[in-house]
Amino acid sequence: MAWPFAKLPRLLRRQSAPVPMRRSFDAATGGRRGFGFRSSGPVSAETIAAAAPIRARARHAFANNGYLRNGVGAWVAETVGAGIEANSAHPDPDLRPEIDAAFLARAAEIDAEGRTDLRGLTAQIVEAVIVDGEAFAMLEEDADGVRLRLIPAEMVDESTTRDIGNGGYIAAGVEFNSRGHRVAYHVQPHRPTELFPTAGQPVRVPASDMLHVFKPLGAGQVRGVSWLAPILLTVNEFDQLQDALLVGAKVAAMHAGFVVDQNNLTGGGAFPEADGLTDISLEPGVIRVLPAGTDIRFNSPTEAKDSIAFAKLTLGQIAAGLGVPQHLLDGDLSGANYSSLRAGLLPFRAKVEQFVYHTLIPQFLDPVFRRVIAHEYLAERLDLPEIEPALKAEWLTPRPMQVDPAKDLAALKDMLAAGLTSRRQAVASLGWNVDQLDREIAADRDRETELGLRFPDLEGKQ
């Protein structure tokens, strides 16, 4: 019996799998709604490739844009303020003042260039992390103690990427062992002031002598990326908008209006004289008689008015990308009140606190404290029974400026009275060490008693 070839298409149709229903996330599709989305590769590869050009553009924008300078300055001021103070967490309260004194003495002279102290270096670190995306500080030791030397990010050789055997490798100047631990940094030997650095072999600096501070965007990230990356294009376009508005304002100021020949009486030529005047101009208190068949239209550009609202919206976008309230970017407090200022500052301060305790302290301040105390102990300038308990510190961040100090103080007093906080925590929230504060208060009381001084207390009584 011959094979019924006529039935073959029907048989194949029966055996083919049914077409499934289309189910997908819009953000993962490439259709109309997904048009315009671009994909990003692995975090480490993308950030290494983008870090250098973004850093160069971020530095230029920071140096030339006043709004960015103001926004970055707000981050630095809120994070560091006058300084983040260290307080020893040693279990023996009698040893804490000695440890604190040793660290403070070293912190005052820790800058290898002799320009500032640890507080100033911390502010420079935070600024570099925001603008460059990362900050590097080399730890140096001599007979006098530990010193810190800040180096620009480009001195850690981003072009050095290779395998070094035994499972180790170098990525963008950072050396890893087979377990993925950072073991060294490869630093260019040229001076930071050289305009045209000569080629040379990078110097291998052990990771124990290099502090690398950055806030990673994802797991496995090797080098940092500027915090200004999400807003650089917007800032550039905003600068162009400002330039266009300024040029438009200049052009509009050159003329007040235009005279229109409605009946084409002049044939494209000059207007006939009216009262002996051919130059129709505006002067205070003067009424002009226009020639017959003419009209005047005043120059009142509406684009500038609309552009001001758009510029305000763009500033809000820049502020959101930088993570600061808009008034800290443009300084405009015209529509602000106590509630709006507080509502804007609280989430910003939460971001600052997160950065301080998740990035700045573990990556910079804690390693500096441990290195300084260990060096002072080994140099026998710090008499301790053992070194390990002395390597821990509590860091007091600067007291945030209050919108209404009286309300905040009243709330703090209520919390103390209700047992919802301790006096140590309350004093720490004000940026002070409770032990040091109590000693100062006791010393004040003794001095007042000795001199016979009496001051009114909080109730105004003598």
PDB file of C-alpha atoms in Angstrom, residues 238-365:
ATOM      1  CA  PHE A 238      21.447  72.109  32.003  1.00  0.00           C
ATOM      2  CA  ASP A 239      24.574  74.183  31.360  1.00  0.00           C
ATOM      3  CA  GLN A 240      23.594  74.443  27.706  1.00  0.00           C
ATOM      4  CA  LEU A 241      20.084  75.487  28.726  1.00  0.00           C
ATOM      5  CA  GLN A 242      21.473  78.218  30.950  1.00  0.00           C
ATOM      6  CA  ASP A 243      23.707  79.470  28.139  1.00  0.00           C
ATOM      7  CA  ALA A 244      20.767  79.528  25.717  1.00  0.00           C
ATOM      8  CA  LEU A 245      18.556  81.398  28.189  1.00  0.00           C
ATOM      9  CA  LEU A 246      21.304  83.937  28.829  1.00  0.00           C
ATOM     10  CA  VAL A 247      21.870  84.552  25.122  1.00  0.00           C
ATOM     11  CA  GLY A 248      18.113  84.822  24.588  1.00  0.00           C
ATOM     12  CA  ALA A 249      17.841  87.363  27.396  1.00  0.00           C
ATOM     13  CA  LYS A 250      20.673  89.399  25.894  1.00  0.00           C
ATOM     14  CA  VAL A 251      19.052  89.410  22.463  1.00  0.00           C
ATOM     15  CA  ALA A 252      15.639  90.308  23.909  1.00  0.00           C
ATOM     16  CA  ALA A 253      17.177  93.212  25.821  1.00  0.00           C
ATOM     17  CA  MET A 254      18.563  94.720  22.612  1.00  0.00           C
ATOM     18  CA  HIS A 255      15.131  95.676  21.259  1.00  0.00           C
ATOM     19  CA  ALA A 256      11.780  96.549  22.793  1.00  0.00           C
ATOM     20  CA  GLY A 257       9.489  95.803  19.854  1.00  0.00           C
ATOM     21  CA  PHE A 258       8.935  95.779  16.094  1.00  0.00           C
ATOM     22  CA  VAL A 259       7.007  98.188  13.849  1.00  0.00           C
ATOM     23  CA  VAL A 260       4.862  96.372  11.284  1.00  0.00           C
ATOM     24  CA  ASP A 261       3.739  97.915   7.983  1.00  0.00           C
ATOM     25  CA  GLN A 262       0.278  96.346   7.810  1.00  0.00           C
ATOM     26  CA  ASN A 263      -0.699  97.821   4.409  1.00  0.00           C
ATOM     27  CA  ASN A 264       2.708  97.588   2.781  1.00  0.00           C
ATOM     28  CA  LEU A 265       2.665 101.335   2.197  1.00  0.00           C
ATOM     29  CA  THR A 266       6.411 101.608   2.130  1.00  0.00           C
ATOM     30  CA  GLY A 267       6.998  98.778  -0.335  1.00  0.00           C
ATOM     31  CA  GLY A 268       9.686  97.385   1.899  1.00  0.00           C
ATOM     32  CA  GLY A 269      11.422 100.739   2.207  1.00  0.00           C
ATOM     33  CA  ALA A 270      11.735 103.193   5.082  1.00  0.00           C
ATOM     34  CA  PHE A 271       8.691 104.488   6.903  1.00  0.00           C
ATOM     35  CA  PRO A 272       7.539 107.994   6.015  1.00  0.00           C
ATOM     36  CA  GLU A 273       8.325 110.613   8.542  1.00  0.00           C
ATOM     37  CA  ALA A 274       5.842 111.193  11.336  1.00  0.00           C
ATOM     38  CA  ASP A 275       6.296 114.593  12.943  1.00  0.00           C
ATOM     39  CA  GLY A 276       9.758 114.644  11.459  1.00  0.00           C
ATOM     40  CA  LEU A 277      10.761 111.404  13.115  1.00  0.00           C
ATOM     41  CA  THR A 278      11.798 108.247  11.327  1.00  0.00           C
ATOM     42  CA  ASP A 279      13.408 106.557  14.344  1.00  0.00           C
ATOM     43  CA  ILE A 280      10.557 105.300  16.488  1.00  0.00           C
ATOM     44  CA  SER A 281      12.069 104.702  19.927  1.00  0.00           C
ATOM     45  CA  LEU A 282      10.808 104.448  23.481  1.00  0.00           C
ATOM     46  CA  GLU A 283      11.665 107.079  26.041  1.00  0.00           C
ATOM     47  CA  PRO A 284      10.175 107.807  29.489  1.00  0.00           C
ATOM     48  CA  GLY A 285       7.005 109.911  29.282  1.00  0.00           C
ATOM     49  CA  VAL A 286       6.992 110.228  25.468  1.00  0.00           C
ATOM     50  CA  ILE A 287       3.960 109.464  23.272  1.00  0.00           C
ATOM     51  CA  ARG A 288       4.859 108.574  19.684  1.00  0.00           C
ATOM     52  CA  VAL A 289       2.601 109.103  16.694  1.00  0.00           C
ATOM     53  CA  LEU A 290       3.085 106.188  14.330  1.00  0.00           C
ATOM     54  CA  PRO A 291       2.802 106.626  10.565  1.00  0.00           C
ATOM     55  CA  ALA A 292      -0.508 105.657   9.013  1.00  0.00           C
ATOM     56  CA  GLY A 293      -0.979 101.946   8.370  1.00  0.00           C
ATOM     57  CA  THR A 294       1.610 100.806  10.898  1.00  0.00           C
ATOM     58  CA  ASP A 295       1.410  98.787  14.083  1.00  0.00           C
ATOM     59  CA  ILE A 296       3.888  98.026  16.854  1.00  0.00           C
ATOM     60  CA  ARG A 297       4.454  94.662  18.503  1.00  0.00           C
ATOM     61  CA  PHE A 298       6.425  94.475  21.727  1.00  0.00           C
ATOM     62  CA  ASN A 299       9.008  91.800  22.350  1.00  0.00           C
ATOM     63  CA  SER A 300       7.807  89.633  25.227  1.00  0.00           C
ATOM     64  CA  PRO A 301       9.377  86.169  24.813  1.00  0.00           C
ATOM     65  CA  THR A 302       7.381  83.464  26.555  1.00  0.00           C
ATOM     66  CA  GLU A 303      10.023  80.764  26.106  1.00  0.00           C
ATOM     67  CA  ALA A 304      12.122  82.209  28.913  1.00  0.00           C
ATOM     68  CA  LYS A 305       9.232  81.990  31.374  1.00  0.00           C
ATOM     69  CA  ASP A 306       8.586  78.346  30.521  1.00  0.00           C
ATOM     70  CA  SER A 307      12.295  77.575  30.603  1.00  0.00           C
ATOM     71  CA  ILE A 308      12.607  78.815  34.179  1.00  0.00           C
ATOM     72  CA  ALA A 309      10.102  76.208  35.346  1.00  0.00           C
ATOM     73  CA  PHE A 310      11.888  73.556  33.305  1.00  0.00           C
ATOM     74  CA  ALA A 311      15.244  74.606  34.778  1.00  0.00           C
ATOM     75  CA  LYS A 312      13.785  74.237  38.284  1.00  0.00           C
ATOM     76  CA  LEU A 313      12.593  70.746  37.375  1.00  0.00           C
ATOM     77  CA  THR A 314      16.049  69.890  36.025  1.00  0.00           C
ATOM     78  CA  LEU A 315      17.678  71.073  39.244  1.00  0.00           C
ATOM     79  CA  GLY A 316      15.344  68.754  41.137  1.00  0.00           C
ATOM     80  CA  GLN A 317      16.475  65.883  38.924  1.00  0.00           C
ATOM     81  CA  ILE A 318      20.123  66.715  39.595  1.00  0.00           C
ATOM     82  CA  ALA A 319      19.488  66.933  43.334  1.00  0.00           C
ATOM     83  CA  ALA A 320      17.721  63.560  43.308  1.00  0.00           C
ATOM     84  CA  GLY A 321      20.603  61.968  41.396  1.00  0.00           C
ATOM     85  CA  LEU A 322      23.096  63.340  43.889  1.00  0.00           C
ATOM     86  CA  GLY A 323      20.914  62.321  46.819  1.00  0.00           C
ATOM     87  CA  VAL A 324      20.555  65.753  48.447  1.00  0.00           C
ATOM     88  CA  PRO A 325      17.502  67.943  49.134  1.00  0.00           C
ATOM     89  CA  GLN A 326      17.095  70.492  46.362  1.00  0.00           C
ATOM     90  CA  HIS A 327      17.647  73.484  48.648  1.00  0.00           C
ATOM     91  CA  LEU A 328      21.131  72.124  49.434  1.00  0.00           C
ATOM     92  CA  LEU A 329      21.850  72.207  45.709  1.00  0.00           C
ATOM     93  CA  ASP A 330      20.446  75.573  44.605  1.00  0.00           C
ATOM     94  CA  GLY A 331      20.118  77.335  47.984  1.00  0.00           C
ATOM     95  CA  ASP A 332      16.488  78.274  47.279  1.00  0.00           C
ATOM     96  CA  LEU A 333      14.487  78.395  50.527  1.00  0.00           C
ATOM     97  CA  SER A 334      11.648  80.547  49.209  1.00  0.00           C
ATOM     98  CA  GLY A 335       9.028  77.809  49.628  1.00  0.00           C
ATOM     99  CA  ALA A 336      10.503  76.098  52.667  1.00  0.00           C
ATOM    100  CA  ASN A 337       9.125  75.831  56.187  1.00  0.00           C
ATOM    101  CA  TYR A 338       9.982  73.810  59.288  1.00  0.00           C
ATOM    102  CA  SER A 339       8.065  70.711  58.178  1.00  0.00           C
ATOM    103  CA  SER A 340       9.375  70.675  54.614  1.00  0.00           C
ATOM    104  CA  LEU A 341      12.965  71.279  55.692  1.00  0.00           C
ATOM    105  CA  ARG A 342      12.795  68.517  58.273  1.00  0.00           C
ATOM    106  CA  ALA A 343      11.091  66.132  55.839  1.00  0.00           C
ATOM    107  CA  GLY A 344      13.869  66.769  53.327  1.00  0.00           C
ATOM    108  CA  LEU A 345      16.775  66.582  55.758  1.00  0.00           C
ATOM    109  CA  LEU A 346      15.795  63.393  57.597  1.00  0.00           C
ATOM    110  CA  PRO A 347      16.121  60.989  54.632  1.00  0.00           C
ATOM    111  CA  PHE A 348      19.296  62.775  53.527  1.00  0.00           C
ATOM    112  CA  ARG A 349      20.833  62.313  56.961  1.00  0.00           C
ATOM    113  CA  ALA A 350      19.812  58.654  56.883  1.00  0.00           C
ATOM    114  CA  LYS A 351      21.832  58.278  53.656  1.00  0.00           C
ATOM    115  CA  VAL A 352      24.776  60.075  55.255  1.00  0.00           C
ATOM    116  CA  GLU A 353      24.627  57.831  58.322  1.00  0.00           C
ATOM    117  CA  GLN A 354      24.503  54.752  56.103  1.00  0.00           C
ATOM    118  CA  PHE A 355      27.573  55.912  54.169  1.00  0.00           C
ATOM    119  CA  VAL A 356      29.483  56.716  57.360  1.00  0.00           C
ATOM    120  CA  TYR A 357      28.869  53.405  59.120  1.00  0.00           C
ATOM    121  CA  HIS A 358      28.888  51.125  56.052  1.00  0.00           C
ATOM    122  CA  THR A 359      31.766  52.643  54.087  1.00  0.00           C
ATOM    123  CA  LEU A 360      33.784  55.430  55.714  1.00  0.00           C
ATOM    124  CA  ILE A 361      34.337  53.849  59.136  1.00  0.00           C
ATOM    125  CA  PRO A 362      35.124  50.243  58.108  1.00  0.00           C
ATOM    126  CA  GLN A 363      37.221  51.198  55.070  1.00  0.00           C
ATOM    127  CA  PHE A 364      39.085  54.223  56.413  1.00  0.00           C
ATOM    128  CA  LEU A 365      38.675  55.288  60.041  1.00  0.00           C
TER     129      LEU A 365
END
